[in-house]
Amino acid sequence: MSMPIPLTSFRLAALPLVLALGACAFAPDSKPPAVAQPAQYGVEAAPAAGASAQGVAQRFERGAQPVPQWWKRYNSDALNALVEEGLANSPDLAAAERNLAGAREQLRGQVNSSLLPSVDAGANATRNRALMMPELPQPTALYNVFTGQIQASYDLDLFGAARFANTSLAAQVAQQAYQLESARRSLAGNIVTGAITSASLAERVALTEKQVVLLRQVARDTQRRYELGSASQNDALDADQDAATLEASLPGLRAQWHATRHALAVLLGRSPDQAPPDLAFATLDVPAQVPVVVPSELLAARPDIQVAEAVVQAAAADVGLATAQLFPSLSLSASMGKGGFAWADVLSGAGPIWAIGASLTQPIFHGGALLAERSAAKERYQAAVLQYKQTVLTAFRDVADTLSRLEAGGQALASAEASRRAAEQSYRNTASRVRLGALAPYTEYASEQHYVAARLRELQYANERMTETAALFQAMGSPADAASQM
């Protein structure tokens, strides 16, 4: 007489089949969704060339490819040497490379273990006391058991659980590879920016010190004029205040310069006291040509977007893995060896033992844990897709902002250069008139001070154009074979 199968048990057993029939695939599409491409990066189209300043009008090459060793466009062998030293000696970069190598080994081990059977050798020796028939003189017996076996097992990947697990781990390894590439480019960018900024600060300190000397001379001359009655006391006090105010800014400026040099030393893998000497700012050439990758190609060039894409791929594989775990799993096992009640029996030709078997497991009821994990994996996948879209939009904004700052910085530098030229000519005219006796000597100091202040403003904008150019190179991402070229 057959027993009826409970309806609840039938529904639970058929649940994986219903899920398989109700879905087009175990996992969603691992390819990230398309993101609308902007016609141009910013609210205004970037010009073909920036403002001409210091003899250079930067050209923005639309549709050009990213430049792997872009720092060489500054035409400074000393700067190139610093970048090469940092890439070779940075502990952070070396640690990231080690972590990536470890992740690749872990992936290789997991893939091999899922594709190949596992084989183990084992030996066992036990001493046992067992019950015997109560009618016998001795109700218990003592005996030894010795066995030696080779065991093999293999899990058949019927529904792709192992494949999805391997795909997820491979995507995670890809994330680390893209992060390593991003770390390389960030390190190079930070070294370039740090070296340029340190060179600029060194000149700013020197010019500010000169400016303080000039203001002190103006203050002394004004004090003498006040004592002679040709200037008011307020004029003398104002001149002294201007000199003291500027002098008070020098310690902070020197501290900023030293901190920049210390940070640069650490980026190179050195201790702060071994910071390299400053580059001569005048020897650095601002790159005349800067690539502007089209938005559609930026997706494959930016390491941060590639990381986000790998996260989507891993999340999609996790959904497939969680779905496959709802289906039956089949394992095959076999063992062969020898056994006996003494080591001599094990080592002789007697006592062969073997076993072969198969194990089939179908999840029936786990308190909803498997379904909850599948739902959680699907939510993580949707979150990864949304994060990918946000990363793409942020990359577009990064390029747009950098282009805007670089264009504005070029215009500001052009104006600052014109101001410096006018101040320089005014200073030369004043100096000539002082030598001819047409003006009092103190006017030359004041005119030179204005000229030095104009040079400081021009230096500030020149530094900004150079560092923003480095930021734009960074924003353009990496070519496909960037790792082999760095």
GROMACS .gro file of N, CA, C and O in nm, residues 389-485:
model
  388
  389LYS      N    1   2.678   5.284  -1.217
  389LYS     CA    2   2.627   5.404  -1.284
  389LYS      C    3   2.680   5.530  -1.215
  389LYS      O    4   2.719   5.626  -1.282
  390GLN      N    5   2.681   5.530  -1.082
  390GLN     CA    6   2.730   5.646  -1.009
  390GLN      C    7   2.879   5.669  -1.035
  390GLN      O    8   2.924   5.783  -1.048
  391THR      N    9   2.956   5.560  -1.044
  391THR     CA   10   3.098   5.573  -1.071
  391THR      C   11   3.122   5.634  -1.208
  391THR      O   12   3.211   5.719  -1.225
  392VAL      N   13   3.043   5.592  -1.308
  392VAL     CA   14   3.057   5.648  -1.443
  392VAL      C   15   3.024   5.797  -1.442
  392VAL      O   16   3.097   5.879  -1.500
  393LEU      N   17   2.914   5.833  -1.377
  393LEU     CA   18   2.875   5.974  -1.372
  393LEU      C   19   2.981   6.058  -1.300
  393LEU      O   20   3.012   6.170  -1.340
  394THR      N   21   3.037   6.002  -1.192
  394THR     CA   22   3.141   6.073  -1.119
  394THR      C   23   3.265   6.092  -1.205
  394THR      O   24   3.332   6.197  -1.199
  395ALA      N   25   3.298   5.991  -1.287
  395ALA     CA   26   3.413   6.003  -1.376
  395ALA      C   27   3.390   6.113  -1.479
  395ALA      O   28   3.481   6.192  -1.509
  396PHE      N   29   3.268   6.120  -1.535
  396PHE     CA   30   3.237   6.227  -1.630
  396PHE      C   31   3.252   6.364  -1.563
  396PHE      O   32   3.307   6.459  -1.621
  397ARG      N   33   3.202   6.375  -1.440
  397ARG     CA   34   3.213   6.503  -1.368
  397ARG      C   35   3.359   6.536  -1.339
  397ARG      O   36   3.400   6.653  -1.347
  398ASP      N   37   3.438   6.435  -1.305
  398ASP     CA   38   3.580   6.457  -1.277
  398ASP      C   39   3.649   6.518  -1.398
  398ASP      O   40   3.725   6.617  -1.386
  399VAL      N   41   3.623   6.462  -1.516
  399VAL     CA   42   3.685   6.515  -1.638
  399VAL      C   43   3.634   6.657  -1.665
  399VAL      O   44   3.711   6.747  -1.699
  400ALA      N   45   3.502   6.676  -1.651
  400ALA     CA   46   3.444   6.808  -1.679
  400ALA      C   47   3.503   6.915  -1.587
  400ALA      O   48   3.540   7.025  -1.632
  401ASP      N   49   3.511   6.884  -1.457
  401ASP     CA   50   3.565   6.981  -1.362
  401ASP      C   51   3.711   7.012  -1.391
  401ASP      O   52   3.755   7.128  -1.382
  402THR      N   53   3.789   6.909  -1.423
  402THR     CA   54   3.931   6.930  -1.448
  402THR      C   55   3.953   7.013  -1.574
  402THR      O   56   4.038   7.103  -1.578
  403LEU      N   57   3.876   6.983  -1.679
  403LEU     CA   58   3.885   7.064  -1.801
  403LEU      C   59   3.850   7.210  -1.774
  403LEU      O   60   3.916   7.302  -1.822
  404SER      N   61   3.744   7.231  -1.694
  404SER     CA   62   3.703   7.367  -1.663
  404SER      C   63   3.809   7.441  -1.583
  404SER      O   64   3.841   7.557  -1.611
  405ARG      N   65   3.867   7.373  -1.482
  405ARG     CA   66   3.970   7.437  -1.401
  405ARG      C   67   4.095   7.467  -1.484
  405ARG      O   68   4.157   7.571  -1.467
  406LEU      N   69   4.129   7.374  -1.573
  406LEU     CA   70   4.249   7.395  -1.654
  406LEU      C   71   4.229   7.511  -1.751
  406LEU      O   72   4.321   7.593  -1.771
  407GLU      N   73   4.111   7.522  -1.810
  407GLU     CA   74   4.084   7.633  -1.901
  407GLU      C   75   4.085   7.767  -1.825
  407GLU      O   76   4.147   7.865  -1.869
  408ALA      N   77   4.018   7.767  -1.708
  408ALA     CA   78   4.016   7.891  -1.629
  408ALA      C   79   4.155   7.926  -1.578
  408ALA      O   80   4.194   8.044  -1.575
  409GLY      N   81   4.231   7.823  -1.539
  409GLY     CA   82   4.366   7.849  -1.491
  409GLY      C   83   4.456   7.907  -1.598
  409GLY      O   84   4.541   7.993  -1.571
  410GLY      N   85   4.438   7.861  -1.724
  410GLY     CA   86   4.516   7.917  -1.833
  410GLY      C   87   4.484   8.064  -1.855
  410GLY      O   88   4.576   8.146  -1.878
  411GLN      N   89   4.358   8.098  -1.847
  411GLN     CA   90   4.319   8.239  -1.863
  411GLN      C   91   4.374   8.324  -1.749
  411GLN      O   92   4.422   8.436  -1.770
  412ALA      N   93   4.365   8.270  -1.626
  412ALA     CA   94   4.417   8.346  -1.512
  412ALA      C   95   4.568   8.363  -1.523
  412ALA      O   96   4.621   8.470  -1.488
  413LEU      N   97   4.637   8.259  -1.570
  413LEU     CA   98   4.782   8.270  -1.585
  413LEU      C   99   4.818   8.374  -1.690
  413LEU      O  100   4.915   8.451  -1.673
  414ALA      N  101   4.741   8.378  -1.800
  414ALA     CA  102   4.768   8.478  -1.903
  414ALA      C  103   4.753   8.620  -1.847
  414ALA      O  104   4.836   8.709  -1.874
  415SER      N  105   4.649   8.641  -1.766
  415SER     CA  106   4.630   8.773  -1.704
  415SER      C  107   4.740   8.803  -1.603
  415SER      O  108   4.791   8.916  -1.596
  416ALA      N  109   4.779   8.703  -1.524
  416ALA     CA  110   4.885   8.724  -1.425
  416ALA      C  111   5.018   8.752  -1.494
  416ALA      O  112   5.099   8.833  -1.445
  417GLU      N  113   5.041   8.686  -1.608
  417GLU     CA  114   5.164   8.713  -1.683
  417GLU      C  115   5.166   8.856  -1.734
  417GLU      O  116   5.270   8.925  -1.726
  418ALA      N  117   5.051   8.903  -1.786
  418ALA     CA  118   5.044   9.041  -1.834
  418ALA      C  119   5.066   9.139  -1.719
  418ALA      O  120   5.134   9.242  -1.734
  419SER      N  121   5.009   9.106  -1.602
  419SER     CA  122   5.027   9.193  -1.486
  419SER      C  123   5.174   9.195  -1.443
  419SER      O  124   5.228   9.302  -1.410
  420ARG      N  125   5.238   9.080  -1.446
  420ARG     CA  126   5.379   9.075  -1.407
  420ARG      C  127   5.465   9.154  -1.504
  420ARG      O  128   5.558   9.226  -1.463
  421ARG      N  129   5.436   9.146  -1.633
  421ARG     CA  130   5.513   9.222  -1.731
  421ARG      C  131   5.498   9.373  -1.710
  421ARG      O  132   5.595   9.449  -1.719
  422ALA      N  133   5.374   9.413  -1.682
  422ALA     CA  134   5.351   9.556  -1.658
  422ALA      C  135   5.424   9.601  -1.532
  422ALA      O  136   5.485   9.710  -1.528
  423ALA      N  137   5.417   9.518  -1.426
  423ALA     CA  138   5.485   9.553  -1.301
  423ALA      C  139   5.636   9.556  -1.321
  423ALA      O  140   5.706   9.642  -1.264
  424GLU      N  141   5.686   9.464  -1.402
  424GLU     CA  142   5.830   9.462  -1.428
  424GLU      C  143   5.875   9.587  -1.502
  424GLU      O  144   5.977   9.648  -1.468
  425GLN      N  145   5.797   9.627  -1.604
  425GLN     CA  146   5.833   9.746  -1.680
  425GLN      C  147   5.822   9.871  -1.593
  425GLN      O  148   5.907   9.963  -1.601
  426SER      N  149   5.719   9.874  -1.509
  426SER     CA  150   5.704   9.987  -1.418
  426SER      C  151   5.822   9.994  -1.322
  426SER      O  152   5.874  10.105  -1.294
  427TYR      N  153   5.866   9.881  -1.274
  427TYR     CA  154   5.981   9.879  -1.183
  427TYR      C  155   6.107   9.927  -1.254
  427TYR      O  156   6.186  10.007  -1.198
  428ARG      N  157   6.128   9.882  -1.377
  428ARG     CA  158   6.246   9.925  -1.452
  428ARG      C  159   6.241  10.076  -1.478
  428ARG      O  160   6.344  10.145  -1.467
  429ASN      N  161   6.122  10.127  -1.514
  429ASN     CA  162   6.109  10.272  -1.536
  429ASN      C  163   6.138  10.350  -1.408
  429ASN      O  164   6.207  10.454  -1.410
  430THR      N  165   6.084  10.301  -1.298
  430THR     CA  166   6.105  10.370  -1.170
  430THR      C  167   6.252  10.368  -1.132
  430THR      O  168   6.308  10.469  -1.085
  431ALA      N  169   6.317  10.254  -1.151
  431ALA     CA  170   6.460  10.243  -1.117
  431ALA      C  171   6.541  10.339  -1.201
  431ALA      O  172   6.638  10.403  -1.151
  432SER      N  173   6.506  10.353  -1.329
  432SER     CA  174   6.579  10.446  -1.416
  432SER      C  175   6.561  10.590  -1.369
  432SER      O  176   6.657  10.670  -1.365
  433ARG      N  177   6.441  10.626  -1.333
  433ARG     CA  178   6.413  10.763  -1.287
  433ARG      C  179   6.481  10.790  -1.153
  433ARG      O  180   6.523  10.904  -1.126
  434VAL      N  181   6.491  10.686  -1.069
  434VAL     CA  182   6.561  10.705  -0.942
  434VAL      C  183   6.709  10.730  -0.967
  434VAL      O  184   6.772  10.817  -0.903
  435ARG      N  185   6.766  10.655  -1.061
  435ARG     CA  186   6.908  10.675  -1.092
  435ARG      C  187   6.934  10.814  -1.150
  435ARG      O  188   7.042  10.872  -1.132
  436LEU      N  189   6.833  10.868  -1.222
  436LEU     CA  190   6.847  11.002  -1.280
  436LEU      C  191   6.814  11.111  -1.178
  436LEU      O  192   6.828  11.231  -1.208
  437GLY      N  193   6.768  11.073  -1.059
  437GLY     CA  194   6.736  11.170  -0.956
  437GLY      C  195   6.598  11.229  -0.968
  437GLY      O  196   6.565  11.324  -0.896
  438ALA      N  197   6.514  11.177  -1.057
  438ALA     CA  198   6.380  11.230  -1.075
  438ALA      C  199   6.284  11.181  -0.967
  438ALA      O  200   6.178  11.243  -0.945
  439LEU      N  201   6.316  11.070  -0.902
  439LEU     CA  202   6.230  11.015  -0.796
  439LEU      C  203   6.314  10.984  -0.675
  439LEU      O  204   6.436  10.960  -0.685
  440ALA      N  205   6.248  10.979  -0.560
  440ALA     CA  206   6.315  10.945  -0.435
  440ALA      C  207   6.351  10.796  -0.433
  440ALA      O  208   6.281  10.714  -0.494
  441PRO      N  209   6.457  10.757  -0.365
  441PRO     CA  210   6.500  10.617  -0.365
  441PRO      C  211   6.394  10.520  -0.314
  441PRO      O  212   6.386  10.405  -0.360
  442TYR      N  213   6.313  10.565  -0.216
  442TYR     CA  214   6.215  10.471  -0.159
  442TYR      C  215   6.114  10.424  -0.262
  442TYR      O  216   6.054  10.317  -0.248
  443THR      N  217   6.089  10.502  -0.366
  443THR     CA  218   5.990  10.462  -0.467
  443THR      C  219   6.038  10.338  -0.545
  443THR      O  220   5.956  10.259  -0.593
  444GLU      N  221   6.170  10.322  -0.556
  444GLU     CA  222   6.222  10.203  -0.625
  444GLU      C  223   6.192  10.076  -0.546
  444GLU      O  224   6.153   9.974  -0.601
  445TYR      N  225   6.209  10.085  -0.412
  445TYR     CA  226   6.179   9.967  -0.328
  445TYR      C  227   6.031   9.931  -0.337
  445TYR      O  228   5.994   9.813  -0.348
  446ALA      N  229   5.946  10.031  -0.332
  446ALA     CA  230   5.802  10.004  -0.339
  446ALA      C  231   5.764   9.946  -0.475
  446ALA      O  232   5.683   9.852  -0.484
  447SER      N  233   5.825   9.998  -0.582
  447SER     CA  234   5.794   9.947  -0.715
  447SER      C  235   5.844   9.804  -0.732
  447SER      O  236   5.775   9.718  -0.790
  448GLU      N  237   5.962   9.776  -0.679
  448GLU     CA  238   6.015   9.638  -0.689
  448GLU      C  239   5.929   9.542  -0.608
  448GLU      O  240   5.909   9.427  -0.646
  449GLN      N  241   5.878   9.591  -0.494
  449GLN     CA  242   5.791   9.505  -0.412
  449GLN      C  243   5.666   9.467  -0.489
  449GLN      O  244   5.620   9.353  -0.485
  450HIS      N  245   5.607   9.561  -0.562
  450HIS     CA  246   5.489   9.531  -0.643
  450HIS      C  247   5.524   9.431  -0.755
  450HIS      O  248   5.444   9.343  -0.788
  451TYR      N  249   5.644   9.446  -0.809
  451TYR     CA  250   5.687   9.353  -0.913
  451TYR      C  251   5.704   9.212  -0.857
  451TYR      O  252   5.661   9.114  -0.919
  452VAL      N  253   5.762   9.199  -0.740
  452VAL     CA  254   5.778   9.066  -0.678
  452VAL      C  255   5.642   9.006  -0.645
  452VAL      O  256   5.620   8.885  -0.664
  453ALA      N  257   5.549   9.089  -0.599
  453ALA     CA  258   5.414   9.038  -0.571
  453ALA      C  259   5.349   8.987  -0.699
  453ALA      O  260   5.279   8.883  -0.698
  454ALA      N  261   5.371   9.054  -0.811
  454ALA     CA  262   5.315   9.008  -0.939
  454ALA      C  263   5.379   8.876  -0.982
  454ALA      O  264   5.312   8.788  -1.037
  455ARG      N  265   5.510   8.863  -0.955
  455ARG     CA  266   5.576   8.736  -0.987
  455ARG      C  267   5.520   8.623  -0.903
  455ARG      O  268   5.504   8.509  -0.951
  456LEU      N  269   5.487   8.651  -0.777
  456LEU     CA  270   5.427   8.548  -0.691
  456LEU      C  271   5.291   8.503  -0.744
  456LEU      O  272   5.260   8.383  -0.745
  457ARG      N  273   5.210   8.598  -0.789
  457ARG     CA  274   5.079   8.561  -0.844
  457ARG      C  275   5.095   8.477  -0.971
  457ARG      O  276   5.025   8.379  -0.991
  458GLU      N  277   5.188   8.516  -1.056
  458GLU     CA  278   5.210   8.440  -1.178
  458GLU      C  279   5.260   8.299  -1.145
  458GLU      O  280   5.219   8.200  -1.207
  459LEU      N  281   5.349   8.287  -1.046
  459LEU     CA  282   5.400   8.157  -1.005
  459LEU      C  283   5.288   8.068  -0.954
  459LEU      O  284   5.282   7.948  -0.983
  460GLN      N  285   5.197   8.126  -0.877
  460GLN     CA  286   5.084   8.049  -0.824
  460GLN      C  287   4.999   7.991  -0.938
  460GLN      O  288   4.964   7.873  -0.937
  461TYR      N  289   4.967   8.073  -1.037
  461TYR     CA  290   4.883   8.025  -1.147
  461TYR      C  291   4.960   7.928  -1.237
  461TYR      O  292   4.900   7.835  -1.294
  462ALA      N  293   5.090   7.949  -1.252
  462ALA     CA  294   5.170   7.855  -1.330
  462ALA      C  295   5.174   7.718  -1.264
  462ALA      O  296   5.164   7.614  -1.330
  463ASN      N  297   5.185   7.718  -1.131
  463ASN     CA  298   5.183   7.591  -1.057
  463ASN      C  299   5.047   7.523  -1.073
  463ASN      O  300   5.040   7.401  -1.093
  464GLU      N  301   4.939   7.600  -1.066
  464GLU     CA  302   4.806   7.543  -1.080
  464GLU      C  303   4.785   7.483  -1.219
  464GLU      O  304   4.725   7.376  -1.233
  465ARG      N  305   4.837   7.551  -1.323
  465ARG     CA  306   4.820   7.495  -1.457
  465ARG      C  307   4.894   7.363  -1.471
  465ARG      O  308   4.845   7.268  -1.532
  466MET      N  309   5.014   7.354  -1.413
  466MET     CA  310   5.091   7.231  -1.424
  466MET      C  311   5.025   7.117  -1.346
  466MET      O  312   5.017   7.003  -1.394
  467THR      N  313   4.978   7.146  -1.225
  467THR     CA  314   4.916   7.041  -1.146
  467THR      C  315   4.779   7.000  -1.201
  467THR      O  316   4.742   6.883  -1.197
  468GLU      N  317   4.703   7.095  -1.255
  468GLU     CA  318   4.574   7.061  -1.315
  468GLU      C  319   4.594   6.981  -1.444
  468GLU      O  320   4.512   6.897  -1.478
  469THR      N  321   4.704   7.006  -1.515
  469THR     CA  322   4.735   6.925  -1.632
  469THR      C  323   4.761   6.781  -1.590
  469THR      O  324   4.714   6.685  -1.655
  470ALA      N  325   4.834   6.763  -1.479
  470ALA     CA  326   4.856   6.628  -1.427
  470ALA      C  327   4.724   6.563  -1.387
  470ALA      O  328   4.701   6.443  -1.413
  471ALA      N  329   4.634   6.641  -1.327
  471ALA     CA  330   4.504   6.587  -1.288
  471ALA      C  331   4.423   6.544  -1.410
  471ALA      O  332   4.352   6.443  -1.406
  472LEU      N  333   4.434   6.618  -1.521
  472LEU     CA  334   4.360   6.581  -1.641
  472LEU      C  335   4.417   6.454  -1.703
  472LEU      O  336   4.341   6.367  -1.748
  473PHE      N  337   4.549   6.440  -1.703
  473PHE     CA  338   4.608   6.314  -1.749
  473PHE      C  339   4.556   6.197  -1.665
  473PHE      O  340   4.525   6.090  -1.718
  474GLN      N  341   4.548   6.219  -1.535
  474GLN     CA  342   4.496   6.114  -1.446
  474GLN      C  343   4.349   6.084  -1.476
  474GLN      O  344   4.307   5.968  -1.476
  475ALA      N  345   4.271   6.188  -1.500
  475ALA     CA  346   4.128   6.170  -1.524
  475ALA      C  347   4.100   6.094  -1.653
  475ALA      O  348   3.994   6.032  -1.667
  476MET      N  349   4.194   6.097  -1.746
  476MET     CA  350   4.175   6.026  -1.873
  476MET      C  351   4.192   5.876  -1.860
  476MET      O  352   4.156   5.801  -1.951
  477GLY      N  353   4.246   5.828  -1.748
  477GLY     CA  354   4.258   5.684  -1.728
  477GLY      C  355   4.383   5.627  -1.790
  477GLY      O  356   4.480   5.697  -1.819
  478SER      N  357   4.379   5.495  -1.813
  478SER     CA  358   4.495   5.420  -1.859
  478SER      C  359   4.464   5.348  -1.989
  478SER      O  360   4.353   5.299  -2.007
  479PRO      N  361   4.562   5.338  -2.079
  479PRO     CA  362   4.541   5.252  -2.196
  479PRO      C  363   4.535   5.106  -2.156
  479PRO      O  364   4.570   5.070  -2.043
  480ALA      N  365   4.490   5.021  -2.247
  480ALA     CA  366   4.467   4.879  -2.213
  480ALA      C  367   4.593   4.811  -2.164
  480ALA      O  368   4.588   4.726  -2.075
  481ASP      N  369   4.710   4.844  -2.221
  481ASP     CA  370   4.835   4.779  -2.183
  481ASP      C  371   4.920   4.869  -2.094
  481ASP      O  372   5.042   4.867  -2.099
  482ALA      N  373   4.853   4.949  -2.010
  482ALA     CA  374   4.926   5.047  -1.929
  482ALA      C  375   5.022   4.980  -1.833
  482ALA      O  376   5.132   5.029  -1.810
  483ALA      N  377   4.983   4.867  -1.773
  483ALA     CA  378   5.068   4.803  -1.672
  483ALA      C  379   5.204   4.764  -1.729
  483ALA      O  380   5.306   4.770  -1.661
  484SER      N  381   5.207   4.724  -1.856
  484SER     CA  382   5.334   4.683  -1.917
  484SER      C  383   5.419   4.801  -1.957
  484SER      O  384   5.536   4.784  -1.990
  485GLN      N  385   5.362   4.922  -1.955
  485GLN     CA  386   5.436   5.041  -1.998
  485GLN      C  387   5.476   5.129  -1.881
  485GLN      O  388   5.532   5.235  -1.901
   0.00000   0.00000   0.00000
